[in-house]
Short mmCIF file of C-alpha atoms and ligand atoms in Angstrom, two decimals:
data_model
loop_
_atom_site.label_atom_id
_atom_site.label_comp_id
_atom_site.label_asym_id
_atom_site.label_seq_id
_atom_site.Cartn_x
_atom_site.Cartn_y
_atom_site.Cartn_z
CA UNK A 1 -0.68 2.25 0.82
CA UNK A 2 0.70 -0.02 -2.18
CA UNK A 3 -0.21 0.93 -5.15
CA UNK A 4 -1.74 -2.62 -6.20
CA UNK A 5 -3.76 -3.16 -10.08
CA UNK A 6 -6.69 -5.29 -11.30
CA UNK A 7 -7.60 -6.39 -14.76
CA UNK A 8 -10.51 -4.66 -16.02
CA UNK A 9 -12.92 -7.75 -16.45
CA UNK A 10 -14.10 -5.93 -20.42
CA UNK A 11 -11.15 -4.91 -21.69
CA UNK A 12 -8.24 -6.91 -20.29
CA UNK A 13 -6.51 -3.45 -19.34
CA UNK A 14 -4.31 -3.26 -16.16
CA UNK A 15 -5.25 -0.47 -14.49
CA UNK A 16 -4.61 1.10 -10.53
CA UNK A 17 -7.35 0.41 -8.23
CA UNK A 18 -8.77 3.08 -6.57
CA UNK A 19 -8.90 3.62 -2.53
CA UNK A 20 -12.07 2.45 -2.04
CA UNK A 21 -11.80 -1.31 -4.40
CA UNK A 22 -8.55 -1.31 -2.95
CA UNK A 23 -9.68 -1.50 0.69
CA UNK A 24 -12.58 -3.26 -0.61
CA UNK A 25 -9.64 -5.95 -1.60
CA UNK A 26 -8.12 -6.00 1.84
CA UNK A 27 -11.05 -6.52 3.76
CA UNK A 28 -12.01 -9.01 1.09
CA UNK A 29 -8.93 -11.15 1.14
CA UNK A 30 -9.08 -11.21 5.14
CA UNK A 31 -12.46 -12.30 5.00
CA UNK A 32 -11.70 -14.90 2.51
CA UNK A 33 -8.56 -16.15 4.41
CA UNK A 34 -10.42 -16.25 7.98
CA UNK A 35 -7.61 -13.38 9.10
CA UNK A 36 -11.03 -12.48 10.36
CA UNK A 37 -12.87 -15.38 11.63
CA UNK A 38 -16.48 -15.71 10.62
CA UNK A 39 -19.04 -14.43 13.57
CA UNK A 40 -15.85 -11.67 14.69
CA UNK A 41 -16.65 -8.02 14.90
CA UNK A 42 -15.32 -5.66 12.18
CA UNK A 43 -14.74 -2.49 14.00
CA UNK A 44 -15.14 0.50 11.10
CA UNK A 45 -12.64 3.21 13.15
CA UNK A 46 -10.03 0.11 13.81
CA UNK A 47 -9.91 -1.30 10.67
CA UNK A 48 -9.52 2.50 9.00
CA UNK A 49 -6.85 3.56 11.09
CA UNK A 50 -5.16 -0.26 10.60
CA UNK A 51 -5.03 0.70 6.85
CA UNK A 52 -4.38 4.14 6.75
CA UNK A 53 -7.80 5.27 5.43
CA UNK A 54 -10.71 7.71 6.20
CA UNK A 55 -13.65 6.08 7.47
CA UNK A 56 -15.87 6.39 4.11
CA UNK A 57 -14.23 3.81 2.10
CA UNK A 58 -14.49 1.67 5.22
CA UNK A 59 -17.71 2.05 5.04
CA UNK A 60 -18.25 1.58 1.56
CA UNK A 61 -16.44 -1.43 1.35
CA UNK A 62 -18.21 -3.04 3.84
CA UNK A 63 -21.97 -2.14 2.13
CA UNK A 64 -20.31 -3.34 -0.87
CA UNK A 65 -19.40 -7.25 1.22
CA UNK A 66 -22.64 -6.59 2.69
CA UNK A 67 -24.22 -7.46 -0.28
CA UNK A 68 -21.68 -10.31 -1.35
CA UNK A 69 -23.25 -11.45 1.97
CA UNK A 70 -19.73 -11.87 3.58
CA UNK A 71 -20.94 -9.41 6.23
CA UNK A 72 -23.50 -8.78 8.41
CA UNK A 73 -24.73 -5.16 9.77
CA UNK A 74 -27.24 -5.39 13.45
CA UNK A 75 -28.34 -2.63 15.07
CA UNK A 76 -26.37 -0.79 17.53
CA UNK A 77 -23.45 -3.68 16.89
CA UNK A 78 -22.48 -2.98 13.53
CA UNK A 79 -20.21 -4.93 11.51
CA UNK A 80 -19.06 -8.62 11.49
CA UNK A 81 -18.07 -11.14 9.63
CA UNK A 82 -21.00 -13.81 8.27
CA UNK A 83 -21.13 -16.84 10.07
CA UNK A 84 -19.52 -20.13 7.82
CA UNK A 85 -22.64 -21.94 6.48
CA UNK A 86 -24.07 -24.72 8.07
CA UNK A 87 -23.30 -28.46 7.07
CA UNK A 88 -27.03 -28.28 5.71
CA UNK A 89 -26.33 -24.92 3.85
CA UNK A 90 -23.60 -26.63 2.03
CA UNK A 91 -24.93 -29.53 0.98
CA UNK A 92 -28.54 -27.65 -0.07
CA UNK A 93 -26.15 -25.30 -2.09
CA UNK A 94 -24.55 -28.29 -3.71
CA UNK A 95 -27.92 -29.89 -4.70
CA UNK A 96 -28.74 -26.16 -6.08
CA UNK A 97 -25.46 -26.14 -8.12
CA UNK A 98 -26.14 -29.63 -9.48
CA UNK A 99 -29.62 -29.03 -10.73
CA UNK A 100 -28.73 -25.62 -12.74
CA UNK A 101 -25.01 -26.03 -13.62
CA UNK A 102 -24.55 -29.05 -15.90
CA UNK A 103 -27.65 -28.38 -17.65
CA UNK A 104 -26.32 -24.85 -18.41
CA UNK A 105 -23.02 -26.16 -19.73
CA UNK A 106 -24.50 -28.98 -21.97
CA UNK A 107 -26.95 -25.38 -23.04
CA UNK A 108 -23.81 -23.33 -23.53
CA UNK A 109 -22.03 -26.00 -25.47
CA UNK A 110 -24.69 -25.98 -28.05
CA UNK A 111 -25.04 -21.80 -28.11
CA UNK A 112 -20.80 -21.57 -28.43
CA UNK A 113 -19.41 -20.01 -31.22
CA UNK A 114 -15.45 -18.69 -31.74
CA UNK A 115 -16.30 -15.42 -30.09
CA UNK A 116 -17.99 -17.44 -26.56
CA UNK A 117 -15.50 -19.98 -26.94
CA UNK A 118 -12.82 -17.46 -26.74
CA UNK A 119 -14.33 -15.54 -23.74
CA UNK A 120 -14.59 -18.92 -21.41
CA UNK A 121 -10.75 -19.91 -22.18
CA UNK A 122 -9.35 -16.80 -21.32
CA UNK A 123 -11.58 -16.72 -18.10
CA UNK A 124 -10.15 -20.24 -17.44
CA UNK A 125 -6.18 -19.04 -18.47
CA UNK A 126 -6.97 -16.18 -15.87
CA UNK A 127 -6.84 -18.26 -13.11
CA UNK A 128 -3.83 -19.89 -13.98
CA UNK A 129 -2.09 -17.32 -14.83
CA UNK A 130 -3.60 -14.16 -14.32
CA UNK A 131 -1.77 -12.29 -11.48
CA UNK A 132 0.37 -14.13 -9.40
CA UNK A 133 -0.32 -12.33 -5.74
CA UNK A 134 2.92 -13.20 -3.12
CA UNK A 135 0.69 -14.53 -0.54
CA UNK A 136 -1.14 -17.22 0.29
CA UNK A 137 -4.35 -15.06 1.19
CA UNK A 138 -4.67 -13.06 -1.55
CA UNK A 139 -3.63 -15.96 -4.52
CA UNK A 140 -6.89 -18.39 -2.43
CA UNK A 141 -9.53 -15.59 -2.42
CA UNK A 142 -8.56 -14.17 -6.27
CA UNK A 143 -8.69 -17.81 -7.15
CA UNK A 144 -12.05 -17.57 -5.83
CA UNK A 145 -13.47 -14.76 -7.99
CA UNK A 146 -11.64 -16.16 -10.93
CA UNK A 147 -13.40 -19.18 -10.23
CA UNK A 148 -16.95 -17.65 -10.19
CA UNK A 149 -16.38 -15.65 -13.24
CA UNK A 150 -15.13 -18.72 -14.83
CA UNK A 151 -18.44 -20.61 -13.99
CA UNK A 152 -20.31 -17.30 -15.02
CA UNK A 153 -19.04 -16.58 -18.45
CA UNK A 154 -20.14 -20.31 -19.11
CA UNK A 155 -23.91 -19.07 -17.64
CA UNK A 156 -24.01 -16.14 -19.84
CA UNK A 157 -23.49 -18.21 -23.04
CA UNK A 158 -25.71 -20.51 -21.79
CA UNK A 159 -28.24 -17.71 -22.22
CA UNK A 160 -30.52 -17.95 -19.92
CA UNK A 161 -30.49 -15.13 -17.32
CA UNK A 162 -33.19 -16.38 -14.74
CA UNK A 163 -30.56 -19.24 -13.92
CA UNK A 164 -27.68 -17.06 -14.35
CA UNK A 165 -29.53 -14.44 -11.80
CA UNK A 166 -30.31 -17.32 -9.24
CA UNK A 167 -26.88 -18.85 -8.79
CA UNK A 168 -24.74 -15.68 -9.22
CA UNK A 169 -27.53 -14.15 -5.79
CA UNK A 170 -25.97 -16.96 -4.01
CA UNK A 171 -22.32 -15.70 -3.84
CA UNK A 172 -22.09 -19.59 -4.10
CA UNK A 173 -17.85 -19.22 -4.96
CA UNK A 174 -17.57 -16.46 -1.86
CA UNK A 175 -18.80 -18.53 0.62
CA UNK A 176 -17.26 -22.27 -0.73
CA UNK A 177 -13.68 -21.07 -0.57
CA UNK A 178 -14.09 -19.40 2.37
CA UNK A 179 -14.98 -22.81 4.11
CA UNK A 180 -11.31 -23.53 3.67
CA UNK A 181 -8.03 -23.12 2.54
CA UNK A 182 -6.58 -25.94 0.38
CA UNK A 183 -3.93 -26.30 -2.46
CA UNK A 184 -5.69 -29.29 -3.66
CA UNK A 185 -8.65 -27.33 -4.02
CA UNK A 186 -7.01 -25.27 -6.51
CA UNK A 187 -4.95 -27.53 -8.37
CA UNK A 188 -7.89 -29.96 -8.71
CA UNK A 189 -10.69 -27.39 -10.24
CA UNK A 190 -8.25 -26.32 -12.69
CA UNK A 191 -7.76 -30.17 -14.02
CA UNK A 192 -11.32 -30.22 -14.38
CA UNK A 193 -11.76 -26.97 -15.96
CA UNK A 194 -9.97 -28.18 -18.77
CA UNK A 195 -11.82 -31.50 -18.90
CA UNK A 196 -14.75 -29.21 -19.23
CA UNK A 197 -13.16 -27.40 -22.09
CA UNK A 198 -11.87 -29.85 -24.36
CA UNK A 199 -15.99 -31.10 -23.97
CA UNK A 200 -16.72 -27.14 -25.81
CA UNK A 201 -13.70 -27.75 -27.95
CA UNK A 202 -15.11 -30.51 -29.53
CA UNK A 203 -18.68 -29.37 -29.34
CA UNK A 204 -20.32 -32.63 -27.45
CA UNK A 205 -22.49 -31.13 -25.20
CA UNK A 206 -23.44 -34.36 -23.46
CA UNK A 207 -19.77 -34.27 -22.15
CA UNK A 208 -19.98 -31.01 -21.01
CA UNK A 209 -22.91 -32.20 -18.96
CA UNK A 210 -20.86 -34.98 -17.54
CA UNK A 211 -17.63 -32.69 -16.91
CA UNK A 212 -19.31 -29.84 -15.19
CA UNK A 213 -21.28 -32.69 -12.91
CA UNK A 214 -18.32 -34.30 -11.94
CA UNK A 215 -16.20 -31.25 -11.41
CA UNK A 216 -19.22 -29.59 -8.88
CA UNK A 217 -19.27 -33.43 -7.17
CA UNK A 218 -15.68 -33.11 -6.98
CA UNK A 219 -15.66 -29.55 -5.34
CA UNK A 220 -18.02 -30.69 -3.21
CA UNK A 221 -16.17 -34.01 -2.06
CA UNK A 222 -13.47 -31.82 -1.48
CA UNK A 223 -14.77 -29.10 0.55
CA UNK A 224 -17.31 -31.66 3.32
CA UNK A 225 -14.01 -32.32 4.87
CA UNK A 226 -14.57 -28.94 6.29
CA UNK A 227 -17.34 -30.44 8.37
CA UNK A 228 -15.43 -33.26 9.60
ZN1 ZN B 301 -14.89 -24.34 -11.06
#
């Protein structure tokens, strides 16, 4: 198997991922991409002998997605992939997002200090630069867990860890970028990320308010298409 790295979210070090994160990746980035379509069996024995592996980091991986909610486990089936969510699932989740998220970045604007500041532009530089993966697949569903720890570093300065605990449950990023695969998606959010920081730059917390808003209406604008 390729020998493939990730940045240590603490300390910035790039370091070799082990077998198991590194099949957790895979199975991850197929997910993510609809290689394996949502509802579609995941086979433990296949999938291990597809990528060269014993059966127990299968296995772990897929606990691990379990509980990202990406898959399901029934009895006597086993594994498969979670179905996509419902036209009412999305737009519930949207309403969710919009209640909790602006109000935490107007929050986090006012708690910011060099340190915070620092920590939330280098989680937004991450996603544009960060690694830059050959394919497709991997660069969409990266971009998606850059994307969620983006929108998470600006919870934890907003301080207030019952929100932070009831939109990170959700898996909200998983399960919106898995909906579909667009460049405009991408090149859109990251326009709007910086809208959101030059609001913390300057300090004015009302504009983070209005920045975050827009940029979850605009993700969500982008992604009903999905229903259509
Ligand atoms: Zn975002």
């Amino acid at each position: 198997m390729a020998v493939t790295t990730d940045r240590d979210q603490k300390s910035g070090f790039v370091r070799p991922l082990s077998i198991a994160e590194s099949v957790h990746e895979r199975i991850y980035e197929r997910i993510m991409s609809l290689e394996i379509p949502p509802g579609a069996r995941i086979p433990i024995d296949g999938l291990a002998r597809e990528l060269n592996v014993s059966q127990t980091p299968v296995r772990e991986a897929l606990t691990r997605l379990e509980r990202e909610g990406l898959v399901r486990k029934a009895h006597l089936i086993g594994y498969s992939a979670s179905p996509q969510l419902t036209h009412k699932e999305f737009d519930n989740l949207y309403k969710f997002r919009l209640m909790l998220e602006p109000e935490s970045a107007r929050q986090a604007c006012l708690n910011l200090t060099p340190e915070t500041l620092a920590r939330i532009e280098a989680a937004a530089a991450d996603m544009e630069q960060g690694e830059q993966p050959v394919d497709r697949n991997s660069r969409y569903s990266r971009f998606a867990r850059a994307d969620a720890h983006f929108h998470d570093e600006i919870l934890q300065v907003a301080d207030n860890e019952f929100v932070r605990q009831a939109l990170n449950d959700q898996h909200i990023h998983l399960h919106i970028f898995r909906l579909m695969f667009h460049s405009r998606v991408t090149q859109e959010a990251l326009e709007e990320h910086e809208r959101l920081l030059a609001a913390f730059r300057a300090g004015d917390a009302d504009a983070a308010y209005s920045a975050m808003h827009d940029h979850i209406e605009r993700s969500r604008d982008r992604l009903a298409a999905a229903f259509e």
